[in-house]
Amino acid sequence: MKILSIDSASKVATVAILDDNNLIAEYTLNNKLEHSTLIMDIVDKLLKDSDLDIDDIDGFAVSKGPGSFTGLRIGMATIKGLSLGSNKPYISISSLDALAHSLVNFDGIICPMMDALRNSVYTCLYKGENGNLENLIDYSALEIEELVALLKEKNEKVIFTGDAVNKHKEYIMENLPNAIFAPIHLSIIRASSLGELGMKKLLNGEQDDLNSSPFYLKKPQAQRELEKRLALKNENSL
């Protein structure tokens, strides 16, 4: 089985092609936010450089979030279009799962963190066992203080990864002096990691339909601002 996977949940734009035994190709760009203009060009380049056509792909995987609202919509729309056009299945995978899977052999708690702005992060806690991830908590949007307090309670070895690590690294080190931090190349979401997880699900017969939507955890900013204005309007009318 050949899988084409895309992640555009963060600043990173990453695309990979895998088969059952190999990572055939991967392209990762971590310095632009122009996903809408980049993603299909990257897909076309990867297929061409791999001497493959879209008809050679048996299925697709895409990040469903959490992450950037715009980035998630771009990635999911791209994969839905490829899936529909080629009549091949697709599956969506959590961005946090993809981050954690890169560290699945770590013998402690794996803690991916994605920036959720201000002082909060999107996160989940995992243990790796026999190449599989076990979720220790639900996917969450937490203040960094809440996350660190939770990890203190667990009192286990923990490794951090993700784009929010550098932002909060000093606070983590002050409060969890034995914290471990993933190397740079494993601190961003990799389409290859996401594709591996997607392939397992597709081979098990799982797939998404075209009505599936991104997993946001937090409401889009425009919706939050609208609700705030409506609440103020209701208060003023009382």
PDB file of C-alpha atoms in Angstrom:
ATOM      1  CA  MET A   1       0.000   0.000   0.000  1.00  0.00           C
ATOM      2  CA  LYS A   2       1.234   3.500  -0.878  1.00  0.00           C
ATOM      3  CA  ILE A   3       0.091   6.422   1.260  1.00  0.00           C
ATOM      4  CA  LEU A   4       0.367  10.146   0.590  1.00  0.00           C
ATOM      5  CA  SER A   5       0.128  12.186   3.794  1.00  0.00           C
ATOM      6  CA  ILE A   6      -0.162  15.923   4.451  1.00  0.00           C
ATOM      7  CA  ASP A   7       0.123  18.006   7.590  1.00  0.00           C
ATOM      8  CA  SER A   8      -0.566  21.748   7.565  1.00  0.00           C
ATOM      9  CA  ALA A   9      -1.788  22.175  11.152  1.00  0.00           C
ATOM     10  CA  SER A  10       1.011  24.556  12.134  1.00  0.00           C
ATOM     11  CA  LYS A  11       3.640  26.738  10.494  1.00  0.00           C
ATOM     12  CA  VAL A  12       5.108  23.545   9.064  1.00  0.00           C
ATOM     13  CA  ALA A  13       3.973  22.334   5.657  1.00  0.00           C
ATOM     14  CA  THR A  14       4.931  18.698   5.255  1.00  0.00           C
ATOM     15  CA  VAL A  15       4.061  16.009   2.700  1.00  0.00           C
ATOM     16  CA  ALA A  16       5.262  12.406   2.502  1.00  0.00           C
ATOM     17  CA  ILE A  17       4.813   9.273   0.434  1.00  0.00           C
ATOM     18  CA  LEU A  18       5.219   5.899   2.147  1.00  0.00           C
ATOM     19  CA  ASP A  19       4.651   2.280   1.302  1.00  0.00           C
ATOM     20  CA  ASP A  20       4.420  -0.723   3.645  1.00  0.00           C
ATOM     21  CA  ASN A  21       8.170  -0.859   4.227  1.00  0.00           C
ATOM     22  CA  ASN A  22       9.699   2.461   3.219  1.00  0.00           C
ATOM     23  CA  LEU A  23       9.545   6.219   3.416  1.00  0.00           C
ATOM     24  CA  ILE A  24       9.735   6.967  -0.307  1.00  0.00           C
ATOM     25  CA  ALA A  25       9.863  10.762  -0.107  1.00  0.00           C
ATOM     26  CA  GLU A  26       9.216  13.592   2.309  1.00  0.00           C
ATOM     27  CA  TYR A  27       9.237  17.374   2.000  1.00  0.00           C
ATOM     28  CA  THR A  28       9.080  19.623   5.058  1.00  0.00           C
ATOM     29  CA  LEU A  29       9.102  23.411   5.073  1.00  0.00           C
ATOM     30  CA  ASN A  30       9.167  25.252   8.401  1.00  0.00           C
ATOM     31  CA  ASN A  31       9.522  28.938   7.581  1.00  0.00           C
ATOM     32  CA  LYS A  32       6.375  30.041   5.747  1.00  0.00           C
ATOM     33  CA  LEU A  33       2.635  30.160   6.315  1.00  0.00           C
ATOM     34  CA  GLU A  34       1.644  30.054   2.644  1.00  0.00           C
ATOM     35  CA  HIS A  35       0.078  26.602   2.809  1.00  0.00           C
ATOM     36  CA  SER A  36      -2.686  27.435   0.331  1.00  0.00           C
ATOM     37  CA  THR A  37      -0.148  28.149  -2.424  1.00  0.00           C
ATOM     38  CA  LEU A  38       2.459  25.577  -1.397  1.00  0.00           C
ATOM     39  CA  ILE A  39       0.721  22.295  -0.630  1.00  0.00           C
ATOM     40  CA  MET A  40      -0.318  21.186  -4.120  1.00  0.00           C
ATOM     41  CA  ASP A  41       3.050  22.262  -5.567  1.00  0.00           C
ATOM     42  CA  ILE A  42       4.773  20.096  -2.935  1.00  0.00           C
ATOM     43  CA  VAL A  43       2.463  17.151  -3.696  1.00  0.00           C
ATOM     44  CA  ASP A  44       3.157  17.458  -7.432  1.00  0.00           C
ATOM     45  CA  LYS A  45       6.928  17.705  -6.859  1.00  0.00           C
ATOM     46  CA  LEU A  46       7.017  14.686  -4.546  1.00  0.00           C
ATOM     47  CA  LEU A  47       5.048  12.536  -6.986  1.00  0.00           C
ATOM     48  CA  LYS A  48       7.227  13.612  -9.903  1.00  0.00           C
ATOM     49  CA  ASP A  49      10.520  13.105  -8.028  1.00  0.00           C
ATOM     50  CA  SER A  50       9.310   9.677  -6.885  1.00  0.00           C
ATOM     51  CA  ASP A  51       8.357   8.641 -10.454  1.00  0.00           C
ATOM     52  CA  LEU A  52       4.781   8.175  -9.300  1.00  0.00           C
ATOM     53  CA  ASP A  53       1.376   9.296 -10.464  1.00  0.00           C
ATOM     54  CA  ILE A  54      -1.614  10.017  -8.258  1.00  0.00           C
ATOM     55  CA  ASP A  55      -3.133   6.764  -9.554  1.00  0.00           C
ATOM     56  CA  ASP A  56      -0.244   4.901  -7.870  1.00  0.00           C
ATOM     57  CA  ILE A  57      -1.388   6.125  -4.453  1.00  0.00           C
ATOM     58  CA  ASP A  58      -3.701   3.735  -2.577  1.00  0.00           C
ATOM     59  CA  GLY A  59      -4.825   6.072   0.201  1.00  0.00           C
ATOM     60  CA  PHE A  60      -4.321   9.393   1.897  1.00  0.00           C
ATOM     61  CA  ALA A  61      -3.736  10.683   5.428  1.00  0.00           C
ATOM     62  CA  VAL A  62      -4.163  14.215   6.711  1.00  0.00           C
ATOM     63  CA  SER A  63      -3.825  16.045  10.004  1.00  0.00           C
ATOM     64  CA  LYS A  64      -7.183  16.850  11.584  1.00  0.00           C
ATOM     65  CA  GLY A  65      -5.805  19.065  14.328  1.00  0.00           C
ATOM     66  CA  PRO A  66      -5.613  20.665  16.714  1.00  0.00           C
ATOM     67  CA  GLY A  67      -3.764  23.564  15.137  1.00  0.00           C
ATOM     68  CA  SER A  68      -4.206  26.545  12.880  1.00  0.00           C
ATOM     69  CA  PHE A  69      -7.831  26.823  11.756  1.00  0.00           C
ATOM     70  CA  THR A  70      -6.834  28.018   8.280  1.00  0.00           C
ATOM     71  CA  GLY A  71      -4.011  25.500   7.899  1.00  0.00           C
ATOM     72  CA  LEU A  72      -6.233  22.592   8.902  1.00  0.00           C
ATOM     73  CA  ARG A  73      -8.929  23.560   6.407  1.00  0.00           C
ATOM     74  CA  ILE A  74      -6.347  23.822   3.609  1.00  0.00           C
ATOM     75  CA  GLY A  75      -4.851  20.396   4.330  1.00  0.00           C
ATOM     76  CA  MET A  76      -8.193  18.663   4.705  1.00  0.00           C
ATOM     77  CA  ALA A  77      -9.664  20.287   1.579  1.00  0.00           C
ATOM     78  CA  THR A  78      -6.596  19.194  -0.412  1.00  0.00           C
ATOM     79  CA  ILE A  79      -6.806  15.581   0.748  1.00  0.00           C
ATOM     80  CA  LYS A  80     -10.571  15.409   0.253  1.00  0.00           C
ATOM     81  CA  GLY A  81     -10.097  16.636  -3.300  1.00  0.00           C
ATOM     82  CA  LEU A  82      -7.375  14.068  -4.008  1.00  0.00           C
ATOM     83  CA  SER A  83      -9.438  11.302  -2.413  1.00  0.00           C
ATOM     84  CA  LEU A  84     -12.568  12.181  -4.348  1.00  0.00           C
ATOM     85  CA  GLY A  85     -10.732  12.661  -7.636  1.00  0.00           C
ATOM     86  CA  SER A  86      -8.851   9.355  -7.401  1.00  0.00           C
ATOM     87  CA  ASN A  87     -11.640   7.393  -5.688  1.00  0.00           C
ATOM     88  CA  LYS A  88      -9.182   6.320  -2.979  1.00  0.00           C
ATOM     89  CA  PRO A  89      -9.859   6.364   0.807  1.00  0.00           C
ATOM     90  CA  TYR A  90      -8.457   8.870   3.275  1.00  0.00           C
ATOM     91  CA  ILE A  91      -8.091   9.025   7.030  1.00  0.00           C
ATOM     92  CA  SER A  92      -7.514  11.976   9.365  1.00  0.00           C
ATOM     93  CA  ILE A  93      -5.059  11.760  12.268  1.00  0.00           C
ATOM     94  CA  SER A  94      -4.508  13.995  15.294  1.00  0.00           C
ATOM     95  CA  SER A  95      -1.549  16.367  14.959  1.00  0.00           C
ATOM     96  CA  LEU A  96      -0.619  15.488  18.546  1.00  0.00           C
ATOM     97  CA  ASP A  97      -0.616  11.757  17.746  1.00  0.00           C
ATOM     98  CA  ALA A  98       1.755  12.416  14.845  1.00  0.00           C
ATOM     99  CA  LEU A  99       4.147  14.361  17.084  1.00  0.00           C
ATOM    100  CA  ALA A 100       4.079  11.674  19.771  1.00  0.00           C
ATOM    101  CA  HIS A 101       4.527   8.810  17.305  1.00  0.00           C
ATOM    102  CA  SER A 102       7.980  10.116  16.383  1.00  0.00           C
ATOM    103  CA  LEU A 103       8.986   9.349  19.996  1.00  0.00           C
ATOM    104  CA  VAL A 104       6.970   6.157  20.451  1.00  0.00           C
ATOM    105  CA  ASN A 105       9.986   4.221  21.791  1.00  0.00           C
ATOM    106  CA  PHE A 106      10.647   6.637  24.650  1.00  0.00           C
ATOM    107  CA  ASP A 107      10.295   4.835  28.004  1.00  0.00           C
ATOM    108  CA  GLY A 108       8.336   7.489  29.851  1.00  0.00           C
ATOM    109  CA  ILE A 109       5.579  10.039  29.249  1.00  0.00           C
ATOM    110  CA  ILE A 110       5.537  11.674  25.825  1.00  0.00           C
ATOM    111  CA  CYS A 111       4.181  15.220  25.932  1.00  0.00           C
ATOM    112  CA  PRO A 112       3.616  16.997  22.590  1.00  0.00           C
ATOM    113  CA  MET A 113       2.753  20.683  22.870  1.00  0.00           C
ATOM    114  CA  MET A 114       1.392  22.897  20.118  1.00  0.00           C
ATOM    115  CA  ASP A 115       1.100  26.640  20.599  1.00  0.00           C
ATOM    116  CA  ALA A 116      -2.489  27.680  21.341  1.00  0.00           C
ATOM    117  CA  LEU A 117      -1.489  31.362  21.783  1.00  0.00           C
ATOM    118  CA  ARG A 118      -1.166  33.428  24.926  1.00  0.00           C
ATOM    119  CA  ASN A 119      -0.113  31.061  27.720  1.00  0.00           C
ATOM    120  CA  SER A 120      -1.916  27.912  26.588  1.00  0.00           C
ATOM    121  CA  VAL A 121      -0.978  24.817  24.598  1.00  0.00           C
ATOM    122  CA  TYR A 122      -2.759  22.016  22.777  1.00  0.00           C
ATOM    123  CA  THR A 123      -1.533  18.809  24.342  1.00  0.00           C
ATOM    124  CA  CYS A 124      -2.053  15.169  25.238  1.00  0.00           C
ATOM    125  CA  LEU A 125       0.019  12.704  27.255  1.00  0.00           C
ATOM    126  CA  TYR A 126       1.082   9.317  25.922  1.00  0.00           C
ATOM    127  CA  LYS A 127       2.964   6.159  26.746  1.00  0.00           C
ATOM    128  CA  GLY A 128       4.492   4.095  23.970  1.00  0.00           C
ATOM    129  CA  GLU A 129       4.075   0.332  24.072  1.00  0.00           C
ATOM    130  CA  ASN A 130       5.121  -2.138  21.363  1.00  0.00           C
ATOM    131  CA  GLY A 131       5.157   0.605  18.758  1.00  0.00           C
ATOM    132  CA  ASN A 132       1.689   1.865  19.682  1.00  0.00           C
ATOM    133  CA  LEU A 133       0.569   4.963  21.580  1.00  0.00           C
ATOM    134  CA  GLU A 134      -1.578   4.836  24.698  1.00  0.00           C
ATOM    135  CA  ASN A 135      -3.378   8.096  25.538  1.00  0.00           C
ATOM    136  CA  LEU A 136      -3.111   8.947  29.240  1.00  0.00           C
ATOM    137  CA  ILE A 137      -5.457  11.957  29.053  1.00  0.00           C
ATOM    138  CA  ASP A 138      -7.900  13.423  26.542  1.00  0.00           C
ATOM    139  CA  TYR A 139      -6.754  15.935  23.925  1.00  0.00           C
ATOM    140  CA  SER A 140      -6.735  19.242  25.775  1.00  0.00           C
ATOM    141  CA  ALA A 141      -6.103  22.971  25.581  1.00  0.00           C
ATOM    142  CA  LEU A 142      -4.329  23.794  28.856  1.00  0.00           C
ATOM    143  CA  GLU A 143      -2.508  26.697  30.423  1.00  0.00           C
ATOM    144  CA  ILE A 144       1.185  25.794  30.678  1.00  0.00           C
ATOM    145  CA  GLU A 145       0.915  25.972  34.485  1.00  0.00           C
ATOM    146  CA  GLU A 146      -1.907  23.412  34.429  1.00  0.00           C
ATOM    147  CA  LEU A 147       0.102  21.045  32.250  1.00  0.00           C
ATOM    148  CA  VAL A 148       3.224  21.250  34.386  1.00  0.00           C
ATOM    149  CA  ALA A 149       1.190  20.724  37.578  1.00  0.00           C
ATOM    150  CA  LEU A 150      -0.390  17.621  36.026  1.00  0.00           C
ATOM    151  CA  LEU A 151       3.028  16.217  35.100  1.00  0.00           C
ATOM    152  CA  LYS A 152       4.338  16.920  38.600  1.00  0.00           C
ATOM    153  CA  GLU A 153       1.525  14.772  39.985  1.00  0.00           C
ATOM    154  CA  LYS A 154       2.468  11.895  37.699  1.00  0.00           C
ATOM    155  CA  ASN A 155       6.102  12.083  38.866  1.00  0.00           C
ATOM    156  CA  GLU A 156       7.506  10.212  35.866  1.00  0.00           C
ATOM    157  CA  LYS A 157      10.181  10.810  33.282  1.00  0.00           C
ATOM    158  CA  VAL A 158       8.753  13.016  30.520  1.00  0.00           C
ATOM    159  CA  ILE A 159       9.914  14.175  27.087  1.00  0.00           C
ATOM    160  CA  PHE A 160       8.531  17.329  25.456  1.00  0.00           C
ATOM    161  CA  THR A 161       8.136  17.972  21.755  1.00  0.00           C
ATOM    162  CA  GLY A 162       6.299  20.432  19.517  1.00  0.00           C
ATOM    163  CA  ASP A 163       6.332  24.050  18.402  1.00  0.00           C
ATOM    164  CA  ALA A 164       5.365  25.373  21.857  1.00  0.00           C
ATOM    165  CA  VAL A 165       8.418  23.912  23.594  1.00  0.00           C
ATOM    166  CA  ASN A 166      10.812  26.806  22.967  1.00  0.00           C
ATOM    167  CA  LYS A 167       8.187  29.317  24.100  1.00  0.00           C
ATOM    168  CA  HIS A 168       7.746  27.573  27.467  1.00  0.00           C
ATOM    169  CA  LYS A 169      11.092  25.789  27.863  1.00  0.00           C
ATOM    170  CA  GLU A 170      12.413  28.074  30.605  1.00  0.00           C
ATOM    171  CA  TYR A 171       9.279  27.635  32.728  1.00  0.00           C
ATOM    172  CA  ILE A 172       9.330  23.854  32.202  1.00  0.00           C
ATOM    173  CA  MET A 173      12.990  23.580  33.216  1.00  0.00           C
ATOM    174  CA  GLU A 174      12.397  25.671  36.342  1.00  0.00           C
ATOM    175  CA  ASN A 175       9.496  23.510  37.462  1.00  0.00           C
ATOM    176  CA  LEU A 176      10.459  20.109  36.032  1.00  0.00           C
ATOM    177  CA  PRO A 177      14.269  20.025  36.292  1.00  0.00           C
ATOM    178  CA  ASN A 178      14.454  16.443  34.979  1.00  0.00           C
ATOM    179  CA  ALA A 179      12.460  17.241  31.822  1.00  0.00           C
ATOM    180  CA  ILE A 180      13.838  15.924  28.530  1.00  0.00           C
ATOM    181  CA  PHE A 181      13.406  17.729  25.218  1.00  0.00           C
ATOM    182  CA  ALA A 182      13.176  16.046  21.822  1.00  0.00           C
ATOM    183  CA  PRO A 183      15.865  16.829  19.229  1.00  0.00           C
ATOM    184  CA  ILE A 184      15.030  19.499  16.662  1.00  0.00           C
ATOM    185  CA  HIS A 185      14.223  17.085  13.824  1.00  0.00           C
ATOM    186  CA  LEU A 186      11.587  15.371  15.981  1.00  0.00           C
ATOM    187  CA  SER A 187      10.115  18.579  17.406  1.00  0.00           C
ATOM    188  CA  ILE A 188       7.971  19.345  14.375  1.00  0.00           C
ATOM    189  CA  ILE A 189       5.123  17.350  12.882  1.00  0.00           C
ATOM    190  CA  ARG A 190       6.403  15.031  10.164  1.00  0.00           C
ATOM    191  CA  ALA A 191       4.118  13.848   7.393  1.00  0.00           C
ATOM    192  CA  SER A 192       5.959  10.526   7.518  1.00  0.00           C
ATOM    193  CA  SER A 193       4.911   9.980  11.147  1.00  0.00           C
ATOM    194  CA  LEU A 194       1.329  10.943  10.345  1.00  0.00           C
ATOM    195  CA  GLY A 195       1.395   8.691   7.276  1.00  0.00           C
ATOM    196  CA  GLU A 196       2.553   5.694   9.322  1.00  0.00           C
ATOM    197  CA  LEU A 197      -0.369   6.101  11.689  1.00  0.00           C
ATOM    198  CA  GLY A 198      -2.736   6.617   8.770  1.00  0.00           C
ATOM    199  CA  MET A 199      -1.536   3.501   6.999  1.00  0.00           C
ATOM    200  CA  LYS A 200      -2.253   1.345  10.061  1.00  0.00           C
ATOM    201  CA  LYS A 201      -5.819   2.645  10.206  1.00  0.00           C
ATOM    202  CA  LEU A 202      -6.461   2.283   6.480  1.00  0.00           C
ATOM    203  CA  LEU A 203      -5.114  -1.288   6.513  1.00  0.00           C
ATOM    204  CA  ASN A 204      -7.547  -1.980   9.380  1.00  0.00           C
ATOM    205  CA  GLY A 205     -10.407  -0.819   7.178  1.00  0.00           C
ATOM    206  CA  GLU A 206     -10.877   2.572   8.848  1.00  0.00           C
ATOM    207  CA  GLN A 207     -11.513   5.642   6.732  1.00  0.00           C
ATOM    208  CA  ASP A 208     -13.172   9.044   6.889  1.00  0.00           C
ATOM    209  CA  ASP A 209     -16.016  10.286   4.741  1.00  0.00           C
ATOM    210  CA  LEU A 210     -16.154  13.607   2.935  1.00  0.00           C
ATOM    211  CA  ASN A 211     -18.267  15.115   5.745  1.00  0.00           C
ATOM    212  CA  SER A 212     -15.504  14.837   8.350  1.00  0.00           C
ATOM    213  CA  SER A 213     -14.174  18.119   9.695  1.00  0.00           C
ATOM    214  CA  PRO A 214     -11.057  19.364  11.507  1.00  0.00           C
ATOM    215  CA  PHE A 215     -10.660  18.858  15.249  1.00  0.00           C
ATOM    216  CA  TYR A 216     -10.183  22.347  16.663  1.00  0.00           C
ATOM    217  CA  LEU A 217     -10.309  22.009  20.499  1.00  0.00           C
ATOM    218  CA  LYS A 218     -10.879  25.781  20.600  1.00  0.00           C
ATOM    219  CA  LYS A 219     -13.414  27.783  18.623  1.00  0.00           C
ATOM    220  CA  PRO A 220     -12.022  29.886  15.753  1.00  0.00           C
ATOM    221  CA  GLN A 221     -11.128  33.423  16.869  1.00  0.00           C
ATOM    222  CA  ALA A 222     -13.785  34.998  14.631  1.00  0.00           C
ATOM    223  CA  GLN A 223     -16.469  32.859  16.280  1.00  0.00           C
ATOM    224  CA  ARG A 224     -15.208  33.683  19.781  1.00  0.00           C
ATOM    225  CA  GLU A 225     -15.233  37.411  18.999  1.00  0.00           C
ATOM    226  CA  LEU A 226     -18.754  37.192  17.550  1.00  0.00           C
ATOM    227  CA  GLU A 227     -20.024  35.387  20.651  1.00  0.00           C
ATOM    228  CA  LYS A 228     -18.347  38.011  22.846  1.00  0.00           C
ATOM    229  CA  ARG A 229     -20.029  40.855  20.948  1.00  0.00           C
ATOM    230  CA  LEU A 230     -23.408  39.107  21.127  1.00  0.00           C
ATOM    231  CA  ALA A 231     -23.012  38.555  24.869  1.00  0.00           C
ATOM    232  CA  LEU A 232     -22.198  42.253  25.406  1.00  0.00           C
ATOM    233  CA  LYS A 233     -25.155  43.253  23.239  1.00  0.00           C
ATOM    234  CA  ASN A 234     -27.486  41.043  25.306  1.00  0.00           C
ATOM    235  CA  GLU A 235     -26.131  42.497  28.546  1.00  0.00           C
ATOM    236  CA  ASN A 236     -26.673  46.056  27.306  1.00  0.00           C
ATOM    237  CA  SER A 237     -30.230  45.281  26.269  1.00  0.00           C
ATOM    238  CA  LEU A 238     -31.214  44.099  29.758  1.00  0.00           C
TER     239      LEU A 238
END
